CSV table of C-alpha atoms in Angstrom, one decimal:
chain,number,residue,atom,x,y,z
A,40,MET,CA,-19.0,-38.6,-42.5
A,41,GLN,CA,-21.4,-40.7,-40.4
A,42,GLN,CA,-18.6,-43.1,-39.3
A,43,TYR,CA,-16.5,-40.1,-38.3
A,44,ILE,CA,-19.3,-38.7,-36.2
A,45,ILE,CA,-19.9,-42.1,-34.5
A,46,ARG,CA,-16.2,-42.5,-33.7
A,47,ARG,CA,-16.1,-39.0,-32.3
A,48,LEU,CA,-19.1,-39.7,-30.1
A,49,LEU,CA,-17.6,-42.9,-28.9
A,50,LEU,CA,-14.4,-41.1,-28.0
A,51,ILE,CA,-16.4,-38.7,-25.9
A,52,ILE,CA,-17.2,-41.5,-23.4
A,53,PRO,CA,-13.6,-42.1,-22.1
A,54,THR,CA,-13.0,-38.4,-22.2
A,55,LEU,CA,-16.0,-37.7,-19.9
A,56,ILE,CA,-14.9,-40.5,-17.6
A,57,GLY,CA,-11.4,-39.0,-17.4
A,58,VAL,CA,-12.9,-35.6,-16.7
A,59,THR,CA,-15.0,-36.9,-13.8
A,60,VAL,CA,-12.1,-38.8,-12.3
A,61,LEU,CA,-9.9,-35.7,-12.3
A,62,ILE,CA,-12.6,-33.5,-10.9
A,63,PHE,CA,-13.4,-36.0,-8.1
A,64,LEU,CA,-9.8,-36.5,-7.1
A,65,ALA,CA,-9.0,-32.8,-7.2
A,66,MET,CA,-11.8,-32.1,-4.8
A,67,ARG,CA,-10.3,-34.6,-2.3
A,68,VAL,CA,-6.7,-33.4,-2.7
A,69,ILE,CA,-7.2,-29.7,-2.1
A,70,PRO,CA,-6.7,-28.7,1.6
A,71,GLY,CA,-9.6,-27.8,3.9
A,72,ASP,CA,-12.6,-29.7,5.3
A,73,PRO,CA,-16.0,-28.3,4.4
A,74,LEU,CA,-17.5,-29.8,7.6
A,75,LYS,CA,-15.0,-28.1,9.8
A,76,SER,CA,-15.6,-24.8,7.9
A,77,MET,CA,-19.4,-25.2,8.5
A,78,ALA,CA,-19.2,-26.2,12.2
A,79,GLY,CA,-15.7,-25.7,13.4
A,80,GLU,CA,-14.1,-23.5,16.0
A,81,THR,CA,-14.9,-20.3,14.1
A,82,SER,CA,-18.6,-21.1,13.5
A,83,LEU,CA,-21.6,-20.3,15.6
A,84,TYR,CA,-22.1,-24.0,16.5
A,85,VAL,CA,-19.2,-26.3,17.2
A,86,LEU,CA,-19.6,-30.0,16.5
A,87,SER,CA,-18.3,-32.6,18.9
A,88,ASP,CA,-16.4,-35.5,17.6
A,89,GLU,CA,-19.4,-37.8,17.7
A,90,GLU,CA,-21.6,-35.3,15.9
A,91,TYR,CA,-18.9,-34.7,13.3
A,92,GLU,CA,-18.7,-38.4,12.5
A,93,LYS,CA,-22.4,-38.6,12.4
A,94,VAL,CA,-22.6,-35.8,9.8
A,95,ARG,CA,-19.8,-37.4,7.7
A,96,LYS,CA,-21.8,-40.7,7.6
A,97,SER,CA,-25.0,-38.9,6.7
A,98,LEU,CA,-23.2,-37.3,3.7
A,99,GLY,CA,-21.4,-40.5,2.7
A,100,LEU,CA,-17.9,-39.1,3.3
A,101,HIS,CA,-16.9,-42.0,5.4
A,102,ARG,CA,-17.1,-44.5,2.5
A,103,PRO,CA,-14.2,-45.4,0.3
A,104,LEU,CA,-13.4,-43.0,-2.5
A,105,VAL,CA,-14.3,-45.5,-5.2
A,106,VAL,CA,-17.8,-45.9,-3.7
A,107,GLN,CA,-18.2,-42.1,-3.4
A,108,TYR,CA,-17.1,-41.6,-7.0
A,109,ALA,CA,-19.5,-44.3,-8.3
A,110,ASP,CA,-22.4,-42.8,-6.4
A,111,TRP,CA,-21.7,-39.3,-7.7
A,112,VAL,CA,-21.4,-40.5,-11.3
A,113,PHE,CA,-24.6,-42.5,-11.1
A,114,ASP,CA,-26.5,-39.6,-9.5
A,115,VAL,CA,-25.3,-37.3,-12.3
A,116,ALA,CA,-26.4,-39.8,-14.9
A,117,ARG,CA,-29.9,-39.7,-13.3
A,118,GLY,CA,-29.9,-36.0,-13.2
A,119,ASP,CA,-29.5,-35.8,-9.4
A,120,LEU,CA,-26.7,-33.4,-8.7
A,121,GLY,CA,-27.3,-33.4,-5.0
A,122,TYR,CA,-27.4,-30.4,-2.6
A,123,SER,CA,-24.9,-27.7,-1.7
A,124,PHE,CA,-23.2,-28.0,1.6
A,125,TRP,CA,-24.3,-24.5,2.5
A,126,ARG,CA,-27.6,-24.0,0.6
A,127,THR,CA,-29.6,-27.2,1.3
A,128,LYS,CA,-33.0,-25.8,0.4
A,129,GLU,CA,-32.3,-25.7,-3.3
A,130,PRO,CA,-30.9,-28.6,-5.4
A,131,ILE,CA,-27.7,-27.9,-7.3
A,132,SER,CA,-29.5,-28.8,-10.6
A,133,LYS,CA,-32.0,-26.0,-10.0
A,134,THR,CA,-29.2,-23.5,-9.2
A,135,LEU,CA,-27.5,-24.4,-12.4
A,136,ILE,CA,-30.7,-24.1,-14.5
A,137,ARG,CA,-31.4,-20.7,-12.9
A,138,ARG,CA,-27.9,-19.3,-13.5
A,139,ALA,CA,-26.7,-21.0,-16.7
A,140,PRO,CA,-29.0,-19.0,-19.2
A,141,ILE,CA,-27.5,-15.7,-18.1
A,142,THR,CA,-23.9,-16.9,-18.6
A,143,PHE,CA,-24.7,-18.6,-21.9
A,144,GLN,CA,-26.4,-15.5,-23.2
A,145,ILE,CA,-23.4,-13.3,-22.2
A,146,ALA,CA,-21.1,-15.8,-23.9
A,147,ILE,CA,-23.1,-15.8,-27.1
A,148,ILE,CA,-23.3,-12.0,-27.2
A,149,ALA,CA,-19.5,-11.8,-26.8
A,150,ILE,CA,-18.9,-14.4,-29.6
A,151,VAL,CA,-21.3,-12.6,-32.0
A,152,LEU,CA,-19.8,-9.2,-31.3
A,153,SER,CA,-16.2,-10.6,-31.6
A,154,TRP,CA,-17.1,-11.8,-35.1
A,155,ILE,CA,-18.8,-8.6,-36.1
A,156,ILE,CA,-15.7,-6.6,-35.0
A,157,GLY,CA,-12.8,-9.0,-35.6
A,158,ILE,CA,-13.5,-10.5,-39.0
A,159,PRO,CA,-14.0,-7.2,-40.9
A,160,ALA,CA,-11.2,-5.5,-39.1
A,161,GLY,CA,-8.8,-8.4,-39.9
A,162,ILE,CA,-9.8,-8.5,-43.5
A,163,LEU,CA,-9.3,-4.8,-43.9
A,164,CYS,CA,-5.9,-4.9,-42.3
A,165,ALA,CA,-4.8,-7.8,-44.6
A,166,MET,CA,-6.2,-6.2,-47.8
A,167,ARG,CA,-4.6,-2.9,-47.0
A,168,ARG,CA,-1.3,-4.2,-45.5
A,169,ASN,CA,1.1,-1.6,-44.2
A,170,SER,CA,-1.3,1.3,-44.9
A,171,SER,CA,-2.4,3.9,-42.4
A,172,ALA,CA,-5.6,2.0,-41.8
A,173,ASP,CA,-3.6,-1.2,-41.1
A,174,TYR,CA,-1.3,0.5,-38.6
A,175,SER,CA,-4.2,2.3,-36.9
A,176,LEU,CA,-6.3,-0.8,-36.5
A,177,ARG,CA,-3.4,-2.9,-35.3
A,178,MET,CA,-2.7,-0.3,-32.6
A,179,LEU,CA,-6.3,-0.4,-31.5
A,180,ILE,CA,-6.3,-4.3,-31.6
A,181,THR,CA,-3.1,-4.4,-29.4
A,182,PHE,CA,-4.7,-1.9,-27.0
A,183,LEU,CA,-7.9,-3.9,-26.6
A,184,MET,CA,-5.9,-7.2,-26.2
A,185,ALA,CA,-3.9,-5.6,-23.4
A,186,ILE,CA,-6.9,-4.3,-21.4
A,187,PRO,CA,-8.3,-6.7,-18.7
A,188,ASN,CA,-12.0,-7.5,-19.1
A,189,PHE,CA,-12.8,-6.5,-15.5
A,190,TRP,CA,-11.1,-3.1,-15.9
A,191,LEU,CA,-13.0,-2.4,-19.1
A,192,ALA,CA,-16.2,-3.4,-17.2
A,193,LEU,CA,-15.4,-1.0,-14.4
A,194,VAL,CA,-14.7,1.9,-16.8
A,195,PHE,CA,-17.9,1.1,-18.6
A,196,LEU,CA,-19.9,1.3,-15.4
A,197,LEU,CA,-18.2,4.5,-14.3
A,198,ILE,CA,-18.9,6.3,-17.6
A,199,THR,CA,-22.5,5.2,-17.8
A,200,VAL,CA,-23.3,6.1,-14.2
A,201,VAL,CA,-21.4,9.4,-14.0
A,202,PHE,CA,-22.2,10.8,-17.5
A,203,PHE,CA,-25.5,9.1,-18.4
A,204,GLN,CA,-27.0,8.3,-15.0
A,205,TRP,CA,-27.6,4.7,-16.2
A,206,ARG,CA,-26.8,1.5,-14.4
A,207,PRO,CA,-27.6,-2.1,-15.2
A,208,PRO,CA,-30.7,-3.7,-13.5
A,209,PHE,CA,-30.0,-5.1,-10.1
A,210,GLU,CA,-32.6,-7.9,-10.5
A,211,VAL,CA,-31.9,-11.0,-12.7
A,212,THR,CA,-34.3,-11.0,-15.6
A,213,TYR,CA,-34.5,-13.6,-18.3
A,214,LEU,CA,-34.9,-13.0,-22.0
A,215,TRP,CA,-38.3,-14.7,-22.1
A,216,THR,CA,-39.6,-12.7,-19.1
A,217,ASP,CA,-38.6,-9.2,-20.0
A,218,PRO,CA,-36.4,-8.9,-23.1
A,219,VAL,CA,-35.6,-5.2,-22.7
A,220,ARG,CA,-34.4,-5.4,-19.1
A,221,ASN,CA,-32.6,-8.7,-19.9
A,222,LEU,CA,-30.6,-7.1,-22.7
A,223,GLN,CA,-29.8,-4.1,-20.5
A,224,MET,CA,-28.3,-6.6,-18.1
A,225,THR,CA,-26.4,-8.9,-20.6
A,226,ILE,CA,-25.3,-6.6,-23.4
A,227,PRO,CA,-22.8,-4.5,-21.4
A,228,PRO,CA,-20.8,-7.6,-20.0
A,229,GLY,CA,-21.1,-9.2,-23.5
A,230,VAL,CA,-19.6,-6.0,-25.0
A,231,CYS,CA,-16.7,-5.9,-22.5
A,232,LEU,CA,-15.9,-9.5,-23.2
A,233,GLY,CA,-16.5,-9.3,-27.0
A,234,LEU,CA,-14.1,-6.4,-27.5
A,235,GLY,CA,-11.1,-8.3,-26.2
A,236,MET,CA,-12.1,-11.5,-28.1
A,237,GLY,CA,-12.7,-9.5,-31.3
A,238,SER,CA,-9.2,-8.1,-31.1
A,239,ILE,CA,-7.7,-11.6,-30.9
A,240,ILE,CA,-9.9,-12.7,-33.8
A,241,ALA,CA,-8.9,-9.7,-35.9
A,242,ARG,CA,-5.2,-10.5,-35.4
A,243,MET,CA,-5.8,-14.1,-36.3
A,244,VAL,CA,-7.8,-13.2,-39.4
A,245,ARG,CA,-5.1,-10.8,-40.6
A,246,ALA,CA,-2.4,-13.4,-40.2
A,247,THR,CA,-4.3,-16.2,-42.0
A,248,PHE,CA,-5.5,-13.9,-44.8
A,249,LEU,CA,-2.0,-12.8,-45.5
A,250,GLU,CA,-0.8,-16.4,-45.5
A,251,VAL,CA,-3.6,-17.5,-47.9
A,252,LEU,CA,-3.1,-14.5,-50.2
A,253,ARG,CA,0.5,-15.8,-50.9
A,254,GLU,CA,-0.8,-19.2,-52.0
A,255,ASP,CA,-0.3,-20.3,-55.7
A,256,TYR,CA,-4.0,-20.7,-56.4
A,257,VAL,CA,-4.6,-17.1,-55.4
A,258,ARG,CA,-1.8,-16.0,-57.8
A,259,THR,CA,-3.4,-18.2,-60.5
A,260,ALA,CA,-6.8,-16.6,-60.0
A,261,ARG,CA,-5.3,-13.1,-60.2
A,262,SER,CA,-3.5,-14.0,-63.4
A,263,LYS,CA,-6.8,-15.1,-64.9
A,264,GLY,CA,-8.2,-11.7,-64.4
A,265,LEU,CA,-10.6,-12.4,-61.6
A,266,LYS,CA,-11.7,-9.4,-59.5
A,267,GLU,CA,-10.1,-9.1,-56.0
A,268,THR,CA,-13.5,-9.3,-54.2
A,269,LEU,CA,-14.3,-12.5,-56.1
A,270,ILE,CA,-10.9,-14.0,-55.2
A,271,VAL,CA,-11.4,-13.2,-51.5
A,272,LYS,CA,-15.0,-14.5,-51.5
A,273,ARG,CA,-14.3,-17.8,-53.3
A,274,HIS,CA,-10.7,-18.7,-52.5
A,275,VAL,CA,-9.4,-16.8,-49.5
A,276,LEU,CA,-12.3,-16.3,-47.0
A,277,ARG,CA,-13.2,-20.0,-46.6
A,278,ASN,CA,-9.6,-21.2,-46.3
A,279,ALA,CA,-8.7,-18.5,-43.9
A,280,PHE,CA,-11.7,-19.1,-41.7
A,281,LEU,CA,-10.7,-22.5,-40.3
A,282,PRO,CA,-8.2,-21.1,-37.7
A,283,VAL,CA,-10.8,-18.6,-36.7
A,284,LEU,CA,-13.3,-21.4,-36.1
A,285,THR,CA,-10.9,-23.2,-33.9
A,286,LEU,CA,-10.1,-20.0,-31.9
A,287,THR,CA,-13.8,-19.3,-31.5
A,288,GLY,CA,-14.4,-22.8,-30.1
A,289,LEU,CA,-11.7,-22.3,-27.6
A,290,GLN,CA,-13.0,-18.9,-26.6
A,291,LEU,CA,-16.5,-20.1,-26.2
A,292,ALA,CA,-15.4,-22.9,-24.0
A,293,ALA,CA,-13.3,-20.6,-21.9
A,294,LEU,CA,-16.1,-18.0,-21.6
A,295,LEU,CA,-18.4,-20.4,-19.8
A,296,GLY,CA,-16.2,-20.4,-16.8
A,297,GLY,CA,-14.2,-17.3,-17.4
A,298,THR,CA,-16.8,-14.6,-17.1
A,299,VAL,CA,-16.5,-14.4,-13.3
A,300,ALA,CA,-14.7,-11.0,-13.2
A,301,VAL,CA,-17.1,-9.3,-15.5
A,302,GLU,CA,-20.1,-10.9,-13.8
A,303,ARG,CA,-18.8,-9.7,-10.5
A,304,ALA,CA,-18.4,-6.1,-11.8
A,305,PHE,CA,-21.9,-6.0,-13.1
A,306,ASN,CA,-23.3,-8.0,-10.1
A,307,ILE,CA,-24.6,-10.8,-12.3
A,308,PRO,CA,-25.0,-14.2,-10.5
A,309,GLY,CA,-23.8,-16.4,-13.3
A,310,LEU,CA,-21.9,-19.7,-13.4
A,311,GLY,CA,-18.5,-18.2,-13.0
A,312,PHE,CA,-19.7,-16.1,-10.1
A,313,SER,CA,-21.1,-19.3,-8.5
A,314,LEU,CA,-17.8,-21.2,-9.0
A,315,VAL,CA,-15.7,-18.7,-7.2
A,316,PHE,CA,-18.0,-18.6,-4.2
A,317,ALA,CA,-18.1,-22.4,-4.1
A,318,ILE,CA,-14.3,-22.5,-4.0
A,319,ILE,CA,-14.2,-19.9,-1.2
A,320,GLU,CA,-16.8,-21.9,0.8
A,321,ARG,CA,-15.1,-25.2,-0.1
A,322,ASP,CA,-18.5,-26.5,-1.4
A,323,TYR,CA,-17.3,-29.7,-2.9
A,324,MET,CA,-20.6,-30.7,-4.5
A,325,MET,CA,-21.1,-27.4,-6.2
A,326,ILE,CA,-17.6,-27.3,-7.5
A,327,GLN,CA,-17.7,-30.8,-8.8
A,328,ASN,CA,-20.9,-30.2,-10.8
A,329,LEU,CA,-19.9,-26.8,-12.0
A,330,VAL,CA,-16.5,-28.0,-13.3
A,331,LEU,CA,-18.2,-31.0,-14.8
A,332,LEU,CA,-20.7,-28.7,-16.6
A,333,PHE,CA,-17.8,-26.7,-18.0
A,334,GLY,CA,-16.0,-29.8,-19.1
A,335,VAL,CA,-19.1,-31.2,-20.9
A,336,CYS,CA,-19.6,-27.8,-22.7
A,337,THR,CA,-15.9,-27.8,-23.7
A,338,ILE,CA,-16.1,-31.3,-25.1
A,339,ALA,CA,-19.4,-30.4,-27.0
A,340,VAL,CA,-17.9,-27.3,-28.5
A,341,ASN,CA,-14.8,-29.1,-29.7
A,342,PHE,CA,-17.0,-31.8,-31.2
A,343,LEU,CA,-19.1,-29.3,-33.1
A,344,THR,CA,-15.9,-27.5,-34.2
A,345,ASP,CA,-14.6,-30.7,-35.8
A,346,ILE,CA,-17.8,-31.3,-37.6
A,347,LEU,CA,-18.0,-27.8,-38.9
A,348,TYR,CA,-14.5,-28.2,-40.4
A,349,GLY,CA,-15.8,-30.6,-43.0
A,350,VAL,CA,-18.8,-28.3,-43.7
A,351,ILE,CA,-16.6,-25.3,-44.3
A,352,ASP,CA,-13.7,-27.0,-46.1
A,353,PRO,CA,-14.7,-30.0,-48.3
A,354,ARG,CA,-11.0,-30.9,-48.7
A,355,ILE,CA,-10.9,-32.2,-45.2
A,356,ARG,CA,-11.5,-36.0,-45.2
A,357,PHE,CA,-12.8,-37.6,-42.0
A,358,SER,CA,-10.5,-40.6,-41.9
């Protein structure tokens, strides 16, 4: 187990290097010059050619790409993420620290809610296969899977504002500052995301449960006279949970950068919201560091998922 963890940690290093290279090159390949956007023909102040080159040198954009990449990686390793092209008063690191807790909290709420909804619904559908409850829940699951998250968020806002005269707080409040106002701000988007994710998990749980219920060791347990609840608890639940764990890891990694539509609907300035505006503004430094943060979180989630495999299912050997 310890050797497996060490090997996995060592494999993270080349993976991170590959992620940084892809991010850096992608920012240089996409069309558009941020300096021309900031001080070009459509801006209030037009730079001359001499001033343009002077600004490029001050930002280090005139140096070879290899040198720029090395400087960026070393700065990130030191915790210096630089400054945004547009918002030079606040370092990027402070911007991420200020906005990351909200996005992480929304993602955690969505994951927890998806488990609360998806796992019991999937088990119920599998245990009562082809019954009226199974058909009804499957129709609801399909309906929730088909609804876009942003549409569900808009409907939620419309219902709460029109019928209950309630709207989420306009100011960003953290959990440790004002828990009540923070939960009022983060629970609605978490619910909108968790409903769709829970429907996917319910469908996965139903399929894996039906597959495990057909295994020989389940038939053997039934032939020995064990109760159905005991069979599900000891033999079925743990074996059917592995695909759900994999799906949850993928969903959590996708949520960190995929909450932009819901964040925009609820006017929450999270990480996904920041990424979209950075792309619109061609803010290379902000995009690079945001995508790198998403990549690091994805790698960390996949690593933890692999470790939990062995904890849940002792049959897995880390070889």
